[in-house]
Structure formats: structure tokens, C-alpha cells
Coordinates of N, CA and C in Angstrom, one line a residue:
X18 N 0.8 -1.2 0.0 CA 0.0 0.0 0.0 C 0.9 1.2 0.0
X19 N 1.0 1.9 -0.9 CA 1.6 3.4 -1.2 C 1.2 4.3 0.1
X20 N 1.7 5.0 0.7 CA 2.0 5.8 1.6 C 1.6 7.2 0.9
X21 N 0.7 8.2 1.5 CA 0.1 9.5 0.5 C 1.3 10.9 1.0
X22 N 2.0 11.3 0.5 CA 2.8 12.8 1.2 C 2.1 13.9 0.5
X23 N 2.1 14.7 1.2 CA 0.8 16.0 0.8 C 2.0 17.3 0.3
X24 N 2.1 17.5 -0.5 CA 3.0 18.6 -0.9 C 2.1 20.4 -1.0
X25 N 2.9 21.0 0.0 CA 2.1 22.3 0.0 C 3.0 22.8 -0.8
X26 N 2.6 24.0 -1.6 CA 3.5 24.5 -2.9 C 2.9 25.9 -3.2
X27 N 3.9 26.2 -3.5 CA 3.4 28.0 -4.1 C 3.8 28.0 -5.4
X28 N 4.6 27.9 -6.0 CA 5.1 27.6 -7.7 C 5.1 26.0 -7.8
X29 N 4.7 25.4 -9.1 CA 4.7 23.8 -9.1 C 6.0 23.3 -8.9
X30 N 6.2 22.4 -7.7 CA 7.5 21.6 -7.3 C 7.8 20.6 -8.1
X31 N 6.7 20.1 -9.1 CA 7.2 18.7 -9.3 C 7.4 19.1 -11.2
X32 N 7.6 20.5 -10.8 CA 8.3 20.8 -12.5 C 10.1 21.0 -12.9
X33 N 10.2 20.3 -13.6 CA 11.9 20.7 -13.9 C 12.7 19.4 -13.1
X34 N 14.0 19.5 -13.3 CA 14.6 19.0 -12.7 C 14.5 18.4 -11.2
X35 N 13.9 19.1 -10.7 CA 14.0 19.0 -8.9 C 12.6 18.0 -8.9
X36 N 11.6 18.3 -9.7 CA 10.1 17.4 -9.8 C 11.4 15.8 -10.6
X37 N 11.6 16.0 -11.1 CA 11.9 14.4 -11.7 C 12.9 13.8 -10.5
X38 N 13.9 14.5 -10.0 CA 13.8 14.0 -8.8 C 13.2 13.1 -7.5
X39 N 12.4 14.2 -7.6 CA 11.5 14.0 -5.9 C 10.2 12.6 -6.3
X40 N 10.2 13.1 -7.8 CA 9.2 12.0 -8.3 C 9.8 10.4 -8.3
X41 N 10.9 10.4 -9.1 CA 11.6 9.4 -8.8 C 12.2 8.6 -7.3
X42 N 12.3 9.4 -6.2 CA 12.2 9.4 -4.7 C 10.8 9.0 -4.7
X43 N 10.1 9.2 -4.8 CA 8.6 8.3 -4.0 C 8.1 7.1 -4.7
X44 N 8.7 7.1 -6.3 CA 8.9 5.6 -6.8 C 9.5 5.3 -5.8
X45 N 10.1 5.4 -5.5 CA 11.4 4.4 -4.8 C 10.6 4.3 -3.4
X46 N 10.2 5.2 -2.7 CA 9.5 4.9 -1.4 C 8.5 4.3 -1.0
X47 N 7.5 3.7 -2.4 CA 5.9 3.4 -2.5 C 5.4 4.6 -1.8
X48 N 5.5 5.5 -2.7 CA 4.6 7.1 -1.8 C 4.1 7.9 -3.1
X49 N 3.0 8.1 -3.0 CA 2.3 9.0 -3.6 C 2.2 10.2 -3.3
X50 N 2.3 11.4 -3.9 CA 2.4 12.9 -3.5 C 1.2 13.7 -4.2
X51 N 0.7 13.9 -3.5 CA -0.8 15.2 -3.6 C -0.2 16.0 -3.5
X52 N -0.4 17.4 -4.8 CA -0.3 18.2 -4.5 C -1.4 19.3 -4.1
X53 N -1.1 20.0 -2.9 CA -2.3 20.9 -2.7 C -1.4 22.3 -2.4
X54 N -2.0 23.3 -3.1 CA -1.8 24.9 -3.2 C -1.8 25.7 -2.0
X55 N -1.2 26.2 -2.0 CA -0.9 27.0 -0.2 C -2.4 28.1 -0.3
X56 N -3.0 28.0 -1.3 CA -4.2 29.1 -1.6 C -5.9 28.2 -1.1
X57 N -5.4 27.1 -1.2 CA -6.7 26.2 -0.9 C -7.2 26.1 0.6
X58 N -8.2 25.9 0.8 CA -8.5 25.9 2.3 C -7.7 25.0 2.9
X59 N -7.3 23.9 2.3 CA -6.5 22.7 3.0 C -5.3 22.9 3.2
X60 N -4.9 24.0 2.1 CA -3.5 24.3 2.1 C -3.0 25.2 3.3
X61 N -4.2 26.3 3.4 CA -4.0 27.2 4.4 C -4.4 26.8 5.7
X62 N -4.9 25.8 6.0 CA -4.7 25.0 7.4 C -3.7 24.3 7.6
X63 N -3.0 24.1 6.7 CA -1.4 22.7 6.9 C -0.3 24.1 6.9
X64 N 0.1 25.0 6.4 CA 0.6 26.6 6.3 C 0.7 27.0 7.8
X65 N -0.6 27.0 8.2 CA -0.5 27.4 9.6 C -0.4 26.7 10.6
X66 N -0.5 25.0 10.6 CA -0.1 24.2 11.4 C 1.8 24.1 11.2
X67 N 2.1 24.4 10.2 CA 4.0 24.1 9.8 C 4.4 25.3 10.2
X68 N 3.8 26.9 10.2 CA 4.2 28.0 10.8 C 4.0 27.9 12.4
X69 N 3.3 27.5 13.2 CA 3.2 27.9 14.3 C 3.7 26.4 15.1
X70 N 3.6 25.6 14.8 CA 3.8 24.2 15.1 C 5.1 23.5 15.3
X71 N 5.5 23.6 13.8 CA 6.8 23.2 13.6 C 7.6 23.7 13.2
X72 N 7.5 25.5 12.8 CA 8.6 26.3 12.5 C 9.5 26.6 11.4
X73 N 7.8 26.2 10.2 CA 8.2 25.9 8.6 C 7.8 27.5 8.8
X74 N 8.7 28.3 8.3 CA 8.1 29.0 7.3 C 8.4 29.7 5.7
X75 N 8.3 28.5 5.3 CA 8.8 28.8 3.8 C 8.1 27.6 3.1
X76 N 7.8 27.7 1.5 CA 7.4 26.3 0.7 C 8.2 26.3 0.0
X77 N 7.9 25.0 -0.8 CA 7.1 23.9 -0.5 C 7.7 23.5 0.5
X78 N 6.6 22.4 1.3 CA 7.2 21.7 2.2 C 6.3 20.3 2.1
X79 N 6.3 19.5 2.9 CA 5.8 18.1 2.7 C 4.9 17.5 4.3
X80 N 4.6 16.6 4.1 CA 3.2 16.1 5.3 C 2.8 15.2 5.1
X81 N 2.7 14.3 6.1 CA 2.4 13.2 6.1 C 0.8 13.5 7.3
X82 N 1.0 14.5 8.1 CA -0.2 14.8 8.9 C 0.2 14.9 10.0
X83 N 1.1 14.0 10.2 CA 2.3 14.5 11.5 C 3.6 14.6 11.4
X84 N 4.3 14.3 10.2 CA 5.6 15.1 9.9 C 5.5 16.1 8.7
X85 N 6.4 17.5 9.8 CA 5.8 18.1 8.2 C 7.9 18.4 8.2
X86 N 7.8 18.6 6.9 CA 9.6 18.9 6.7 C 9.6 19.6 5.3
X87 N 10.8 20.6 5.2 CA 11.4 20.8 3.8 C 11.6 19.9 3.3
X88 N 12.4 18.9 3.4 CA 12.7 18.0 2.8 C 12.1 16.6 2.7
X89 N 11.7 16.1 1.5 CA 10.9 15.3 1.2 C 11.4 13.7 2.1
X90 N 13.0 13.4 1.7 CA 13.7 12.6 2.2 C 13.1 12.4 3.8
X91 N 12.9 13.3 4.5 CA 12.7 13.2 5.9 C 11.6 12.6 6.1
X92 N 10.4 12.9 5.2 CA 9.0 11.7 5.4 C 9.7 10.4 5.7
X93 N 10.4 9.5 5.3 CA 11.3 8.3 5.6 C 11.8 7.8 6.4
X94 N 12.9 9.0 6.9 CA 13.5 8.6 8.0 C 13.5 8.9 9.2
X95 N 13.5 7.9 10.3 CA 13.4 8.3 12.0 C 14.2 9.2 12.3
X96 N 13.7 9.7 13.3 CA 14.7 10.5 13.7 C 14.7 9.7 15.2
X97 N 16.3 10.1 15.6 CA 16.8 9.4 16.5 C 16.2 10.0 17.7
X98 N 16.4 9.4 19.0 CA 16.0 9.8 20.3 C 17.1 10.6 20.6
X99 N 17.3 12.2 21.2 CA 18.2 12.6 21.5 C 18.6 12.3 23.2
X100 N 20.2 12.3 22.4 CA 20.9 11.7 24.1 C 21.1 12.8 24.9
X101 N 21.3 12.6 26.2 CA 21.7 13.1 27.1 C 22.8 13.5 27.0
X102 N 23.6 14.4 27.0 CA 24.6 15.1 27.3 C 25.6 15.1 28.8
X103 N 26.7 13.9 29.2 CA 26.9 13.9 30.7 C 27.7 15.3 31.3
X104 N 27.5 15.6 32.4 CA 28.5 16.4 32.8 C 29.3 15.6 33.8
X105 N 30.7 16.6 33.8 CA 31.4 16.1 35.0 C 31.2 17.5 35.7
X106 N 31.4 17.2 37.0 CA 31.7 18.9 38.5 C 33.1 18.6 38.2
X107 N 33.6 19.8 37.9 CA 34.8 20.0 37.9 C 35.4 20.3 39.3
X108 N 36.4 19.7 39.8 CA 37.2 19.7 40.5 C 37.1 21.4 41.6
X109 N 37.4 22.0 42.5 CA 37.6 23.3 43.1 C 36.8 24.9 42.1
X110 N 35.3 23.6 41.7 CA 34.6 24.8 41.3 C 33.6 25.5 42.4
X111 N 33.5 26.5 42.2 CA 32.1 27.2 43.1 C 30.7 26.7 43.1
X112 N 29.8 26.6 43.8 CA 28.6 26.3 43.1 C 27.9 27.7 43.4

């Protein structure tokens, strides 16, 4: 079953060079890409959930409904759990 990615867009993405691309990327992913217009009501709800939410502000960008990213690649891949960082007390410090 193909996987749907929702492409919000302001000039068409999947023209030129960079569309045969990204197209050839979701061959390869089993993903289908909708595109919907940053002008449409659906577009301008996903716009303002990637501006205030997740700190897109620029297009195109991409969505699965819960990841939204510039980059298409990222629909794919997990992102890791971030580690903890250890400290040491240094030696004859102040607190």
C-alpha cells in the first residue's frame, strides 16, 4: 500500500529538474504525492499548522499529517531519540 505525502507549494514543485527528482524518490519509497496549493483551504490549514507548530516558514514543504519537513527525504527517515549530554563537577569549582 503506497504511503500519500501532501506537498504544500506555491510555484509547481514537481516541475523541472527537482520534480523528476523528488518523483523518482517516492517511486522508490511506495509514496504518492498530492499536491495541494498553499491558496486552498486545506492548504492554508497545513501553512498554519507548519508555521506555528513546527517552524516551517517557507514552501514547499511536505506532510504526512504528522511530519511536516522541507525536505521530502525526511517523510522516511526516523529521527533518533536525543541523548543526554553527561557532565562532570569539575574539580575546586564554586557552586
Amino acid at each position: 500500500m503506497s504511503r500519500e505525502i501532501i506537498c504544500v507549494y506555491q510555484d509547481c514543485v514537481l516541475c523541472g529538474d527537482r520534480g523528476k527528482k523528488l518523483m523518482a524518490a517516492a517511486l522508490k519509497n511506495d509514496a504518492n504525492i498530492r499536491r495541494v496549493s498553499f491558496a486552498s483551504e486545506e492548504g492554508r490549514s497545513l501553512v498554519r499548522t507548519a508555521l506555528f507548530d513546527h517552524k516551517i516558514g517557507r514552501l514547499p514543504f511536505f506532510t504526512d499529517g504528522v511530519k511536516f519537513s522541507r525536505r521530502f527525504e525526511d517523510m522516511f527517515v526516523e529521527k533518533p531519540a536525543k541523548s543526554v549530554k553527561r557532565t562532570r563537577k569539575r574539580k575546586g569549582a564554586k557552586a
